[in-house]
CSV table of C-alpha atoms and ligand atoms in Angstrom, one decimal:
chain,number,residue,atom,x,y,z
A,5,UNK,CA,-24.8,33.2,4.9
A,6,UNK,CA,-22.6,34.3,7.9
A,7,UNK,CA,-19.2,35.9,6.2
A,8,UNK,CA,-16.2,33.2,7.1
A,9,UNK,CA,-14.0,34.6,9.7
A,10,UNK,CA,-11.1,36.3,9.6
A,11,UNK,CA,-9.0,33.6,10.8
A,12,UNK,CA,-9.2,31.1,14.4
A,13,UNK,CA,-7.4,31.0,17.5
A,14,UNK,CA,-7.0,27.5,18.7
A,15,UNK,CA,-6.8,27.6,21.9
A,16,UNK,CA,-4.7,24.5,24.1
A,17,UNK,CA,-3.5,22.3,21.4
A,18,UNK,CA,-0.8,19.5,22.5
A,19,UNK,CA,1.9,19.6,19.8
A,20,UNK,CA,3.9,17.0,18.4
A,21,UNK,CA,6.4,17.4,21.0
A,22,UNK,CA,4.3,17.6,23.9
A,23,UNK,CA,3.7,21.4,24.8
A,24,UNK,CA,0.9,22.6,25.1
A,25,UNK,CA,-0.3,25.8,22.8
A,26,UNK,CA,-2.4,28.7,21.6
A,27,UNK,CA,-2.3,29.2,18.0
A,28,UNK,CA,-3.3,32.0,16.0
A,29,UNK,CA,-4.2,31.5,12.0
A,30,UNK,CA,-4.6,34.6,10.0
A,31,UNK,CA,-4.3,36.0,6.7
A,32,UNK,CA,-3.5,31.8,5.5
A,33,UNK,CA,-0.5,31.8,7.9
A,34,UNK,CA,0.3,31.1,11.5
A,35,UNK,CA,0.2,33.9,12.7
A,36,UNK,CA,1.9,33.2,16.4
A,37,UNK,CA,2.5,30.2,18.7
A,38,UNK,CA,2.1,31.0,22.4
A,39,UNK,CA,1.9,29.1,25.6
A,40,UNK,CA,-1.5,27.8,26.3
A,41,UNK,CA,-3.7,29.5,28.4
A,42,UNK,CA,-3.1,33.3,27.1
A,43,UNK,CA,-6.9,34.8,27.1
A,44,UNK,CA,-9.5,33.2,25.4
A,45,UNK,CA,-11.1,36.0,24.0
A,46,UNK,CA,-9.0,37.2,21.3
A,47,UNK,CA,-8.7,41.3,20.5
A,48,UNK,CA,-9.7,40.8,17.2
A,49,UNK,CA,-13.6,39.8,17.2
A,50,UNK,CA,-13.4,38.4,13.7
A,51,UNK,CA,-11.0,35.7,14.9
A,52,UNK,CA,-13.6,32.6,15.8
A,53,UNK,CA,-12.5,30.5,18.7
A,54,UNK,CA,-11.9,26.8,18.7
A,55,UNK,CA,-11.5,25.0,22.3
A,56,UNK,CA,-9.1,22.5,21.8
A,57,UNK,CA,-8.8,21.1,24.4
A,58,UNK,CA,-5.8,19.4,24.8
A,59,UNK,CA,-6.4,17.7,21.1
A,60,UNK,CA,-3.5,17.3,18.9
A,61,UNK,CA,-2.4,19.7,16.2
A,62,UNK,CA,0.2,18.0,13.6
A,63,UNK,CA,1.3,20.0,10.0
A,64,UNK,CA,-1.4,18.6,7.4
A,65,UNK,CA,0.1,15.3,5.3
A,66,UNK,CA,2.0,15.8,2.2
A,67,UNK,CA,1.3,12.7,0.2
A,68,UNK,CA,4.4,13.1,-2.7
A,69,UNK,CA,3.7,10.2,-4.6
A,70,UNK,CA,0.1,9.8,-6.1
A,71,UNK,CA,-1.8,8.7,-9.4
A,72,UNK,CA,-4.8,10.8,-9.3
A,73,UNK,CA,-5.8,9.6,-12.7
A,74,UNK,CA,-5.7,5.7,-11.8
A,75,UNK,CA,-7.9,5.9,-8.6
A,76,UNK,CA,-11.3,3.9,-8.2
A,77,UNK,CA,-10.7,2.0,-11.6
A,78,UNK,CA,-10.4,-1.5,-9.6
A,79,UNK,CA,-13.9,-2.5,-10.5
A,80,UNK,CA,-13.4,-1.9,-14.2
A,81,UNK,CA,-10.5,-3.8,-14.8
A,82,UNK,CA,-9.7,-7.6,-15.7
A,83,UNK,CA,-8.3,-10.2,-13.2
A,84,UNK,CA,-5.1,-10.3,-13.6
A,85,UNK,CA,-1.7,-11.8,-11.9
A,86,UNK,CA,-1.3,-8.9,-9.2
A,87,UNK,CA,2.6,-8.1,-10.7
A,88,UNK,CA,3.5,-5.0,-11.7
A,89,UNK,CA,3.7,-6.1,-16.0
A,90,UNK,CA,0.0,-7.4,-15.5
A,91,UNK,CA,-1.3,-4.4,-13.3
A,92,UNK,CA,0.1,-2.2,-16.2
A,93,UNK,CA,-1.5,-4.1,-18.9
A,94,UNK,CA,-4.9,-4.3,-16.9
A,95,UNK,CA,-4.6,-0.5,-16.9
A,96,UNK,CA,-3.6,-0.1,-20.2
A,97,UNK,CA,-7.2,-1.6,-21.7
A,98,UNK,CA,-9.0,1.0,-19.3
A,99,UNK,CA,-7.1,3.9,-19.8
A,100,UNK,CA,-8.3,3.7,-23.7
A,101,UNK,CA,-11.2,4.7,-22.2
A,102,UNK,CA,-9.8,7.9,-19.9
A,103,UNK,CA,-11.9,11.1,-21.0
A,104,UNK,CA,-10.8,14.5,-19.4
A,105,UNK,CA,-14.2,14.3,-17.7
A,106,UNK,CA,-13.6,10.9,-16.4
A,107,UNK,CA,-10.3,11.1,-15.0
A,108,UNK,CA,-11.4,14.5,-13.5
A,109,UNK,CA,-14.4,12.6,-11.5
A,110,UNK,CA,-11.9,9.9,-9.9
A,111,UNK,CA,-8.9,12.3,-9.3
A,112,UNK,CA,-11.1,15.2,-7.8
A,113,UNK,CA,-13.1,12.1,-5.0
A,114,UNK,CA,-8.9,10.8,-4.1
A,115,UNK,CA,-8.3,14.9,-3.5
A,116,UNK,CA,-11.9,15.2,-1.2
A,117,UNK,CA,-11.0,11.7,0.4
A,118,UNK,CA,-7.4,13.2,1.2
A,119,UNK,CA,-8.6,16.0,2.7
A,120,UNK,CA,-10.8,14.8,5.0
A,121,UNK,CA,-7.9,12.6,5.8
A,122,UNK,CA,-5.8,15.4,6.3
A,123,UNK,CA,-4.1,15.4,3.4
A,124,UNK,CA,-3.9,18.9,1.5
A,125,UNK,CA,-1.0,18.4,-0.5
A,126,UNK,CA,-0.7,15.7,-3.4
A,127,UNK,CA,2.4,15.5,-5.7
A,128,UNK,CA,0.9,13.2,-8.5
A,129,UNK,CA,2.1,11.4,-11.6
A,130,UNK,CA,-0.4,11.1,-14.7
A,131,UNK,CA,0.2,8.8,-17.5
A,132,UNK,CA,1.1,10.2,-20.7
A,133,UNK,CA,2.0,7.9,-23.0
A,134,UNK,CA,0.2,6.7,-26.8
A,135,UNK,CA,-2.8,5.4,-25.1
A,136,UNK,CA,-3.8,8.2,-23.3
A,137,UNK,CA,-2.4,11.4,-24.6
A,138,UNK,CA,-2.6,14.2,-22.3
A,139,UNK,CA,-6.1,13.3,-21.6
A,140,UNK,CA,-5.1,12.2,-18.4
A,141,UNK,CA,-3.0,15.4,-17.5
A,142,UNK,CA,-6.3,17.2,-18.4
A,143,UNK,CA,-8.2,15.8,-16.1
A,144,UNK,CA,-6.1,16.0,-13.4
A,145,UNK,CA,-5.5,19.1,-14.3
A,146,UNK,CA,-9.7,20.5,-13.7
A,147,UNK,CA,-9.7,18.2,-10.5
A,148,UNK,CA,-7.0,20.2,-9.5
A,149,UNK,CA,-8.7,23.7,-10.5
A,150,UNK,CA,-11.8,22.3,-9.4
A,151,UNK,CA,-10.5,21.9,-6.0
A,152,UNK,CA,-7.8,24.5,-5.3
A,153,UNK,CA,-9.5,26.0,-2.0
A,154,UNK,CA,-8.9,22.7,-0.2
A,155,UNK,CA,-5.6,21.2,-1.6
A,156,UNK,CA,-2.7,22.2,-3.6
A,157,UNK,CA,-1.9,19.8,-6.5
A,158,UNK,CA,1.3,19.2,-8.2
A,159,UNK,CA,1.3,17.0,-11.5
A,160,UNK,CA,4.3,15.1,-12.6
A,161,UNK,CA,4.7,14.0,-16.5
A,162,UNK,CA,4.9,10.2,-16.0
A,163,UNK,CA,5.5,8.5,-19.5
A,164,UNK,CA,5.0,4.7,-18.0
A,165,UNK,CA,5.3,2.8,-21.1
A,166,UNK,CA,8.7,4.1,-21.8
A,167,UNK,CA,10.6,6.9,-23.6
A,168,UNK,CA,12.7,4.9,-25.9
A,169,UNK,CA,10.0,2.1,-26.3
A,170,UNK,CA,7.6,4.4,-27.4
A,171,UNK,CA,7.5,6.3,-30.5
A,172,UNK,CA,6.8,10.5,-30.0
A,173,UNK,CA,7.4,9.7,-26.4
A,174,UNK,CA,9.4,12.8,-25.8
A,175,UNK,CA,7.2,14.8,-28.1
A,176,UNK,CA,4.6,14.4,-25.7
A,177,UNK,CA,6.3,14.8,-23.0
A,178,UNK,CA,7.4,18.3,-24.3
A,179,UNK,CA,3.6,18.9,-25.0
A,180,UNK,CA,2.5,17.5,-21.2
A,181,UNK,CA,5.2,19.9,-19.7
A,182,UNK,CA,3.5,22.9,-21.8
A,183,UNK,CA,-0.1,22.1,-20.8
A,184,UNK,CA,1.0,22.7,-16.8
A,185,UNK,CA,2.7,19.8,-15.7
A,186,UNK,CA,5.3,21.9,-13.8
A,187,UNK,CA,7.6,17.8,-12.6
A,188,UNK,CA,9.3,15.5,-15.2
A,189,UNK,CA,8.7,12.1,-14.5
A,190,UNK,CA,10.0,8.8,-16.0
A,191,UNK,CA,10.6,5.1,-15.4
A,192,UNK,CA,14.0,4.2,-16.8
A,193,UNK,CA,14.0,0.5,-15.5
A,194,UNK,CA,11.4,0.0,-17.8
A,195,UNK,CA,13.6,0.4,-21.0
A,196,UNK,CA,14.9,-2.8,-22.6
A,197,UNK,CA,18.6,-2.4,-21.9
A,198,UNK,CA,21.4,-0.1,-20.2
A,199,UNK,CA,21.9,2.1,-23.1
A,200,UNK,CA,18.2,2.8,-23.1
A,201,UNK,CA,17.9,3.0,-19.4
A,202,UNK,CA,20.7,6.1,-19.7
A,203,UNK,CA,19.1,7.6,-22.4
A,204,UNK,CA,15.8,7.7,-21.1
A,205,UNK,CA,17.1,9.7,-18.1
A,206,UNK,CA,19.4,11.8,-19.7
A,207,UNK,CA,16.2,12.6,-22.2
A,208,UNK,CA,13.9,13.4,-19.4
A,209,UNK,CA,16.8,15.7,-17.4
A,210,UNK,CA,17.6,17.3,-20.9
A,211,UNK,CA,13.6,18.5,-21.2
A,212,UNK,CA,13.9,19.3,-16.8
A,213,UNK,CA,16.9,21.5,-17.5
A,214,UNK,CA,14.9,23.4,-21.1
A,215,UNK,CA,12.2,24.1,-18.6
A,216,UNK,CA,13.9,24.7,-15.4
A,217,UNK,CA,11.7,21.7,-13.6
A,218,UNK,CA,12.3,19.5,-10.7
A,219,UNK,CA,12.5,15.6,-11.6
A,220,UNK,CA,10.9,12.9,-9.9
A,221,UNK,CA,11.2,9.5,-11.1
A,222,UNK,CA,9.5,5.6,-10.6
A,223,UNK,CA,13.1,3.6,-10.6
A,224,UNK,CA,13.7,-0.3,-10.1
A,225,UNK,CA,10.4,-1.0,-9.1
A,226,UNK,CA,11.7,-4.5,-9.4
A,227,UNK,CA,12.3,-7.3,-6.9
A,228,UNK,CA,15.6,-8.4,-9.7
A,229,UNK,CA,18.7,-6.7,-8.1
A,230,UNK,CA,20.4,-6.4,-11.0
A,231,UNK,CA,17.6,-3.9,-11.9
A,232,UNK,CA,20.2,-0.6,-11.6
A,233,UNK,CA,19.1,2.7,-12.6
A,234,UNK,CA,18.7,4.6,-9.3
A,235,UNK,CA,22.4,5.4,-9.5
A,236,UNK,CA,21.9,6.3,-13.3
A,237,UNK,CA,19.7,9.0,-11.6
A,238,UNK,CA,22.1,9.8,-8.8
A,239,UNK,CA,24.7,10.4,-11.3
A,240,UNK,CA,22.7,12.6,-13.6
A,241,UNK,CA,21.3,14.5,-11.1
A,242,UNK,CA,25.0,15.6,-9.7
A,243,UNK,CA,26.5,15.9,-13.4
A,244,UNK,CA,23.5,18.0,-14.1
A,245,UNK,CA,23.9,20.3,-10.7
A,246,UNK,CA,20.0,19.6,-10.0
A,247,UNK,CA,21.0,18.5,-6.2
A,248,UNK,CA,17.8,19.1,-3.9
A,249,UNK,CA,15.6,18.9,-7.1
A,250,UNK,CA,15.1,15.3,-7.6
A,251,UNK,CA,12.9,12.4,-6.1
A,252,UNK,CA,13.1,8.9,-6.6
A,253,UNK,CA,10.2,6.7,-5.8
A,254,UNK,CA,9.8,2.6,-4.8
A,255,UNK,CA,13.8,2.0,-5.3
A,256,UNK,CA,12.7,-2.0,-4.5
A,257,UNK,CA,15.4,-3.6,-6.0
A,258,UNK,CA,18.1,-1.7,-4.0
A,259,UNK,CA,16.6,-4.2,-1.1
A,260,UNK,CA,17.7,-7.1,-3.0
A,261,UNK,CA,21.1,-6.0,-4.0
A,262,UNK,CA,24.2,-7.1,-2.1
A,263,UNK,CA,25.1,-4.6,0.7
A,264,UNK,CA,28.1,-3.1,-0.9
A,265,UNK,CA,26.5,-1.7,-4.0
A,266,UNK,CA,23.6,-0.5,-2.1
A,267,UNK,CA,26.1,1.2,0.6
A,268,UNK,CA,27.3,2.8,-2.9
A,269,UNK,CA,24.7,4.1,-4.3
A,270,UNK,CA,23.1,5.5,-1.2
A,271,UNK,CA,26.4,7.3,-0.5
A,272,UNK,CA,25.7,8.8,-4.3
A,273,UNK,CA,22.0,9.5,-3.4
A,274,UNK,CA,23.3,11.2,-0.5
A,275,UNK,CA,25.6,13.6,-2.7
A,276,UNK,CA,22.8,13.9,-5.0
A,277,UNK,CA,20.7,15.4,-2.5
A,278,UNK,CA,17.9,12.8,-3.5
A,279,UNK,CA,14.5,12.2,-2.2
A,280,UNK,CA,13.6,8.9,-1.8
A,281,UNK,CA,9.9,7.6,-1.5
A,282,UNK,CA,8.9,4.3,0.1
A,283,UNK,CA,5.5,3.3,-1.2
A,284,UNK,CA,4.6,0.1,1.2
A,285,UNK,CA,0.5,-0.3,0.1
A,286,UNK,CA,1.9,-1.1,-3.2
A,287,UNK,CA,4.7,-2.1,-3.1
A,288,UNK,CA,3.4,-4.7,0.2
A,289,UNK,CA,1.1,-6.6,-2.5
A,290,UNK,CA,3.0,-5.9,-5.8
A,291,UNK,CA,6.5,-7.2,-4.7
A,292,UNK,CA,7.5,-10.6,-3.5
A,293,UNK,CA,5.2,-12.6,-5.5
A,294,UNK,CA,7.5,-14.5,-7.1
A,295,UNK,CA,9.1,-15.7,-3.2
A,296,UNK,CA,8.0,-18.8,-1.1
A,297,UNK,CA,8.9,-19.3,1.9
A,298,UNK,CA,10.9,-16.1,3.2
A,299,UNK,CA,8.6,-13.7,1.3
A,300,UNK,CA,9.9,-10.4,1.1
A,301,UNK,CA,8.4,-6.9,1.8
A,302,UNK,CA,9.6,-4.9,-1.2
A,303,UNK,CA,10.6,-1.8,0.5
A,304,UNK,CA,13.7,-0.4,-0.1
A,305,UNK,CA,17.0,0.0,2.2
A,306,UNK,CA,14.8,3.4,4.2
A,307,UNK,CA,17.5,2.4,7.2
A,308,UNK,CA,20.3,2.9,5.5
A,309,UNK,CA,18.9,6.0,3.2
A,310,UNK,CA,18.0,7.0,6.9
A,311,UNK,CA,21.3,6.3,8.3
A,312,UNK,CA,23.0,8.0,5.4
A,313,UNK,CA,21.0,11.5,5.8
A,314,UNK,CA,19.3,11.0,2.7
A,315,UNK,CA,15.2,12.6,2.4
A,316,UNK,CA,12.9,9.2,2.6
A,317,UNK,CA,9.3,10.1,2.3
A,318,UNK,CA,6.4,7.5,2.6
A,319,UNK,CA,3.7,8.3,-0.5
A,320,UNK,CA,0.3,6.4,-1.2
A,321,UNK,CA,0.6,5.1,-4.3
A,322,UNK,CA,-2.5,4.1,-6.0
A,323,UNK,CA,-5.8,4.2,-4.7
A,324,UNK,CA,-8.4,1.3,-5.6
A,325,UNK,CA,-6.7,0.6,-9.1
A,326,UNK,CA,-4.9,-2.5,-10.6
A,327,UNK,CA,-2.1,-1.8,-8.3
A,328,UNK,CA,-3.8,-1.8,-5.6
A,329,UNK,CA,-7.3,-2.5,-4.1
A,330,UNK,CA,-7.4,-0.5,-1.0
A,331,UNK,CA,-6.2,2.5,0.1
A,332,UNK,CA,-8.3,6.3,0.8
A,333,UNK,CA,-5.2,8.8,0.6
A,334,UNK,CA,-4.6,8.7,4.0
A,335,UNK,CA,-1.4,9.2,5.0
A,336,UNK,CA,-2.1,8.1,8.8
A,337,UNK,CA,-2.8,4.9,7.2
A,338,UNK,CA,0.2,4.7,5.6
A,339,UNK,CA,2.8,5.6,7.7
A,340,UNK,CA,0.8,3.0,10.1
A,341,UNK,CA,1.5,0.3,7.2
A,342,UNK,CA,4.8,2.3,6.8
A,343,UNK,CA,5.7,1.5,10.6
A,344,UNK,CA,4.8,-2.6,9.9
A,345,UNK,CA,7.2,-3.2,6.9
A,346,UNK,CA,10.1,-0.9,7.8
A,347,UNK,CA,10.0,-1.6,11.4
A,348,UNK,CA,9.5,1.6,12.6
A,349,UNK,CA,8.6,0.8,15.9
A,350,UNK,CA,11.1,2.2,17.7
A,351,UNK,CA,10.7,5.3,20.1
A,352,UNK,CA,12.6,7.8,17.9
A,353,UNK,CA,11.6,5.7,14.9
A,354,UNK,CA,7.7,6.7,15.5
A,355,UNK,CA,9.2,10.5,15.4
A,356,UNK,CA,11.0,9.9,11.8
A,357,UNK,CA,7.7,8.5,10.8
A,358,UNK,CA,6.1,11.5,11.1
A,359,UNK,CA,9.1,13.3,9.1
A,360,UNK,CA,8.4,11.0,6.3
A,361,UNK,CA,4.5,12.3,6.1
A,362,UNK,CA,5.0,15.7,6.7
A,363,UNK,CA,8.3,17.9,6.6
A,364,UNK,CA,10.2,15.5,4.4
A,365,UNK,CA,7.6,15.6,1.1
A,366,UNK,CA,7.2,19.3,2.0
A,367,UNK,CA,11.4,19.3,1.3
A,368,UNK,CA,10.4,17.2,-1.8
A,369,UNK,CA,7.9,19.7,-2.6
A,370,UNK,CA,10.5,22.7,-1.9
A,371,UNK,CA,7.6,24.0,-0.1
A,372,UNK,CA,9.3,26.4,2.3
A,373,UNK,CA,6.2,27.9,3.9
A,374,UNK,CA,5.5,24.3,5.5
A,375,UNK,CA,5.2,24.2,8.8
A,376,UNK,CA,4.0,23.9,12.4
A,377,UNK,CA,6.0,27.4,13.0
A,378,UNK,CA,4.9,31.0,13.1
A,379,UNK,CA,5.0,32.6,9.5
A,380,UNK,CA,4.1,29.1,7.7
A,381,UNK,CA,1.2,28.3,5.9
A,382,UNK,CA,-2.2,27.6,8.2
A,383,UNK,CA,-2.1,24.0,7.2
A,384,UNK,CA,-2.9,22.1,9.9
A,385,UNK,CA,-4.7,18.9,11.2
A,386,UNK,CA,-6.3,18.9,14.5
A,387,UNK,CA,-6.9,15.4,16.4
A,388,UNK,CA,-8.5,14.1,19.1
A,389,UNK,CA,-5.7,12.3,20.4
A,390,UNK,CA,-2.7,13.2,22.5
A,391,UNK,CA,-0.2,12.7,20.5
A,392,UNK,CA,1.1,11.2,17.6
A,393,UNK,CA,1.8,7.6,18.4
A,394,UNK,CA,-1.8,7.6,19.7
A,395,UNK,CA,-3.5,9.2,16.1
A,396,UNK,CA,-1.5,6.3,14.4
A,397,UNK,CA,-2.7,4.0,16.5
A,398,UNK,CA,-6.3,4.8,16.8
A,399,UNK,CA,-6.2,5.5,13.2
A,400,UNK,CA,-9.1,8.3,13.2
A,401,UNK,CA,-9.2,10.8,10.7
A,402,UNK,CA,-8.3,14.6,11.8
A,403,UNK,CA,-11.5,15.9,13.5
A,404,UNK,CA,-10.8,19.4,11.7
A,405,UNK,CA,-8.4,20.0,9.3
A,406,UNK,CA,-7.4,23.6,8.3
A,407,UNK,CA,-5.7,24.7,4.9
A,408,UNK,CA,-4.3,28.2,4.2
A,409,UNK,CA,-6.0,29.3,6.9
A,410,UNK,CA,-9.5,27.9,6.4
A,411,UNK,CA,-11.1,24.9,8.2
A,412,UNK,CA,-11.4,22.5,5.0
A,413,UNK,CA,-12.7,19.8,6.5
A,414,UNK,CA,-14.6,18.3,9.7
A,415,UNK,CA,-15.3,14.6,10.6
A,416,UNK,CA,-17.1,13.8,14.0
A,417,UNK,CA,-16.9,10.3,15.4
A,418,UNK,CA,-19.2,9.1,17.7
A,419,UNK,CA,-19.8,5.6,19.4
A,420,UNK,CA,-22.0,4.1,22.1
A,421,UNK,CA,-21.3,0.6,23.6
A,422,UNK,CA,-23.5,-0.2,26.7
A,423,UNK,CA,-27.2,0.4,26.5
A,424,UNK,CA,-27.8,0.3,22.5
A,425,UNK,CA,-31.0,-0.2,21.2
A,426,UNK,CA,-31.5,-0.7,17.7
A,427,UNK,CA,-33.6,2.5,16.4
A,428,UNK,CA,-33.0,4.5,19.6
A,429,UNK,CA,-29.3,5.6,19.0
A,430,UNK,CA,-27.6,3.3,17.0
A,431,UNK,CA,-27.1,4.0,13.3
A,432,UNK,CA,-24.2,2.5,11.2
A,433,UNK,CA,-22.8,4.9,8.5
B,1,ZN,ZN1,3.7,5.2,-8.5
């Protein structure tokens, strides 16, 4: 077998904004950026040459809200109602049936499906709660091992059934924390009431601050506006100091709340220093059921978050579960559905949809090697496209994606329309 190279020089990619470049990966970094058309026979003969040919290099996706553990369930689970009580419950009956093995099968094919997508970082939450222990977590958690040369994995402690609803909760979420989940999660509109809402997050930021942990949250995934514990969040994240250090995904109800509130509690997110993270796959079928006629989208406010300076991240969601039937980890796809329900159309708005795939998770992350720079991590996409708006619209996956320096991941489309004859070229896939 031929030894890898020591690295690649890409010569004339088109970057996001429109120059064209040479780029130099080695040692897992960026080496340099240079104008296009410096020699094309580098000094260093280990460095293998890519022609590039004009095709578009964008920083690999960060998708920052996953469920590893759920994915490619959908054919095992009961019909049920499509809301979010029922897709929980249809869960619930399968994930008595989540071995370590199992749930490392599923979550390792979402990370290998990412990557060739482009994908090579994956924040994800895994239930653990009294149905499945930490068996979840410890599936994940080999997936994860399993498949560390091609993607970085982050697991959050997501205790979906509730903290105060469910006896030993915290326990295990002490015990999930110590087996390597290194983000607290939580759901806090799930509790019965306001007094267990607060006490489920002040709980969860208690066992963040013991181990010095980031926090991200599921909050009012709920289409009822009087649904209120993002700003129970906002609050405890300020009184706690943890600005920077805490995410916030769906946020649906905020939509439905009158405009003064929200205006509010987005000024309160902002001094939090909160991420936010817009999950439209879901969130499109899961929300709005209850709605005729004007049926809405069950997004949140990501204008005014926008508007207000706050971090708004698009994430994926689930994968082929009872939350969701579709989906491949693709992030292209979902900033493309991203673009639909938000109305992102916009020339600058197509920009910021980038942001919410890319540098805005990696701020999530705290990941402050990420980048399309000199010195960042080689984790790159290359596509052939010409620029950004045209790889969302075309919708093709990266032809070769690179991370920490190493291509990861090729994909090679080819198609013939004219002369096709069946069993002389044509061949469907
Ligand atoms: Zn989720």
């Amino acid at each position: 077998m031929p030894s890898p190279p020591a690295g690649y020089l890409l010569l004339d990619v088109r970057l996001a904004d429109g120059r064209s470049a040479d780029l130099r990966l080695a040692d897992g970094r960026i080496a340099d950026i240079s104008p296009a058309g410096g020699p094309d026979r580098p000094d260093d003969a280990r460095l293998r040459v890519v022609a590039a040919a004009g095709r578009l290099a964008l920083p690999a996706f960060v998708d920052i809200h996953a469920h590893l553990d759920k994915a490619y369930t959908r054919d095992d689970l009961g019909d049920h109602d499509g809301t979010l009580p029922a897709a929980i419950q249809a869960m619930g009956e399968r994930k008595k049936r989540f071995t370590p093995e199992d749930v490392a099968e599923r979550a390792g094919r979402l990370i290998l499906s990412g990557v060739a997508e482009g994908v090579t970082h994956v924040r994800t939450h895994v239930d653990v709660d009294s149905i499945t222990g930490l068996r979840g977590l410890e599936g994940v958690r080999r997936a994860a091992e399993a498949h560390r040369q091609v993607c970085r994995v982050s697991i959050v402690a997501f205790p979906q059934l509730g903290i105060r609803s469910e006896p030993g909760a915290l326990d295990r979420m002490q015990a999930a924390v110590e087996a390597g989940a290194g983000v607290v999660g939580g759901m806090p509109h799930w509790e019965a009431g306001r007094e267990d809402q607060l006490a489920h997050v002040a709980a969860l930021f208690d066992l963040a601050e013991r181990h010095d942990l980031d926090v991200d949250m599921h909050v009012d995934e709920s289409d009822d506006a009087s649904v209120r514990t993002l700003e129970m969040v906002a609050e405890a994240t300020i009184a706690r100091g943890w600005q920077g250090r805490v995410t916030a995904g769906h946020v649906c109800s905020l939509a439905a709340a009158d405009d003064e509130y929200a205006a509010r509690v987005i000024d309160r997110c902002a001094e939090a220093g909160l991420t936010i993270v817009s999950n439209p796959a879901t969130n499109l079928v899961i929300q709005g059921r209850g709605d005729r006629g004007l049926v809405r989208r069950g997004l949140t406010r990501i204008a005014e978050f926008r508007a207000a300076g706050v971090n708004v991240c698009l994430g994926q969601d689930n994968v082929c579960d009872g939350f969701y039937p579709f989906g491949r980890g693709s992030m292209l796809e979902v900033a493309f559905l991203g673009a639909h329900a938000a109305h992102l159309t916009g020339g600058d708005d197509l920009g910021y949809l980038l942001e919410t795939v890319t540098s805005a998770p990696a701020r999530a992350w705290r990941d402050a090697g990420y980048g399309l720079r000199a010195g960042c991590a080689a984790d790159l996409n290359l596509f052939q496209a010409p620029s950004w708006v045209e790889a969302l619209r075309l919708q093709r996956p990266p032809e070769l994606v690179f991370f920490e320096g190493r291509l990861v991941a090729s994909t090679a489309v080819s198609t013939s329309i004219g002369r096709v004859e069946t069993g002389v070229t044509g061949r469907l896939a």
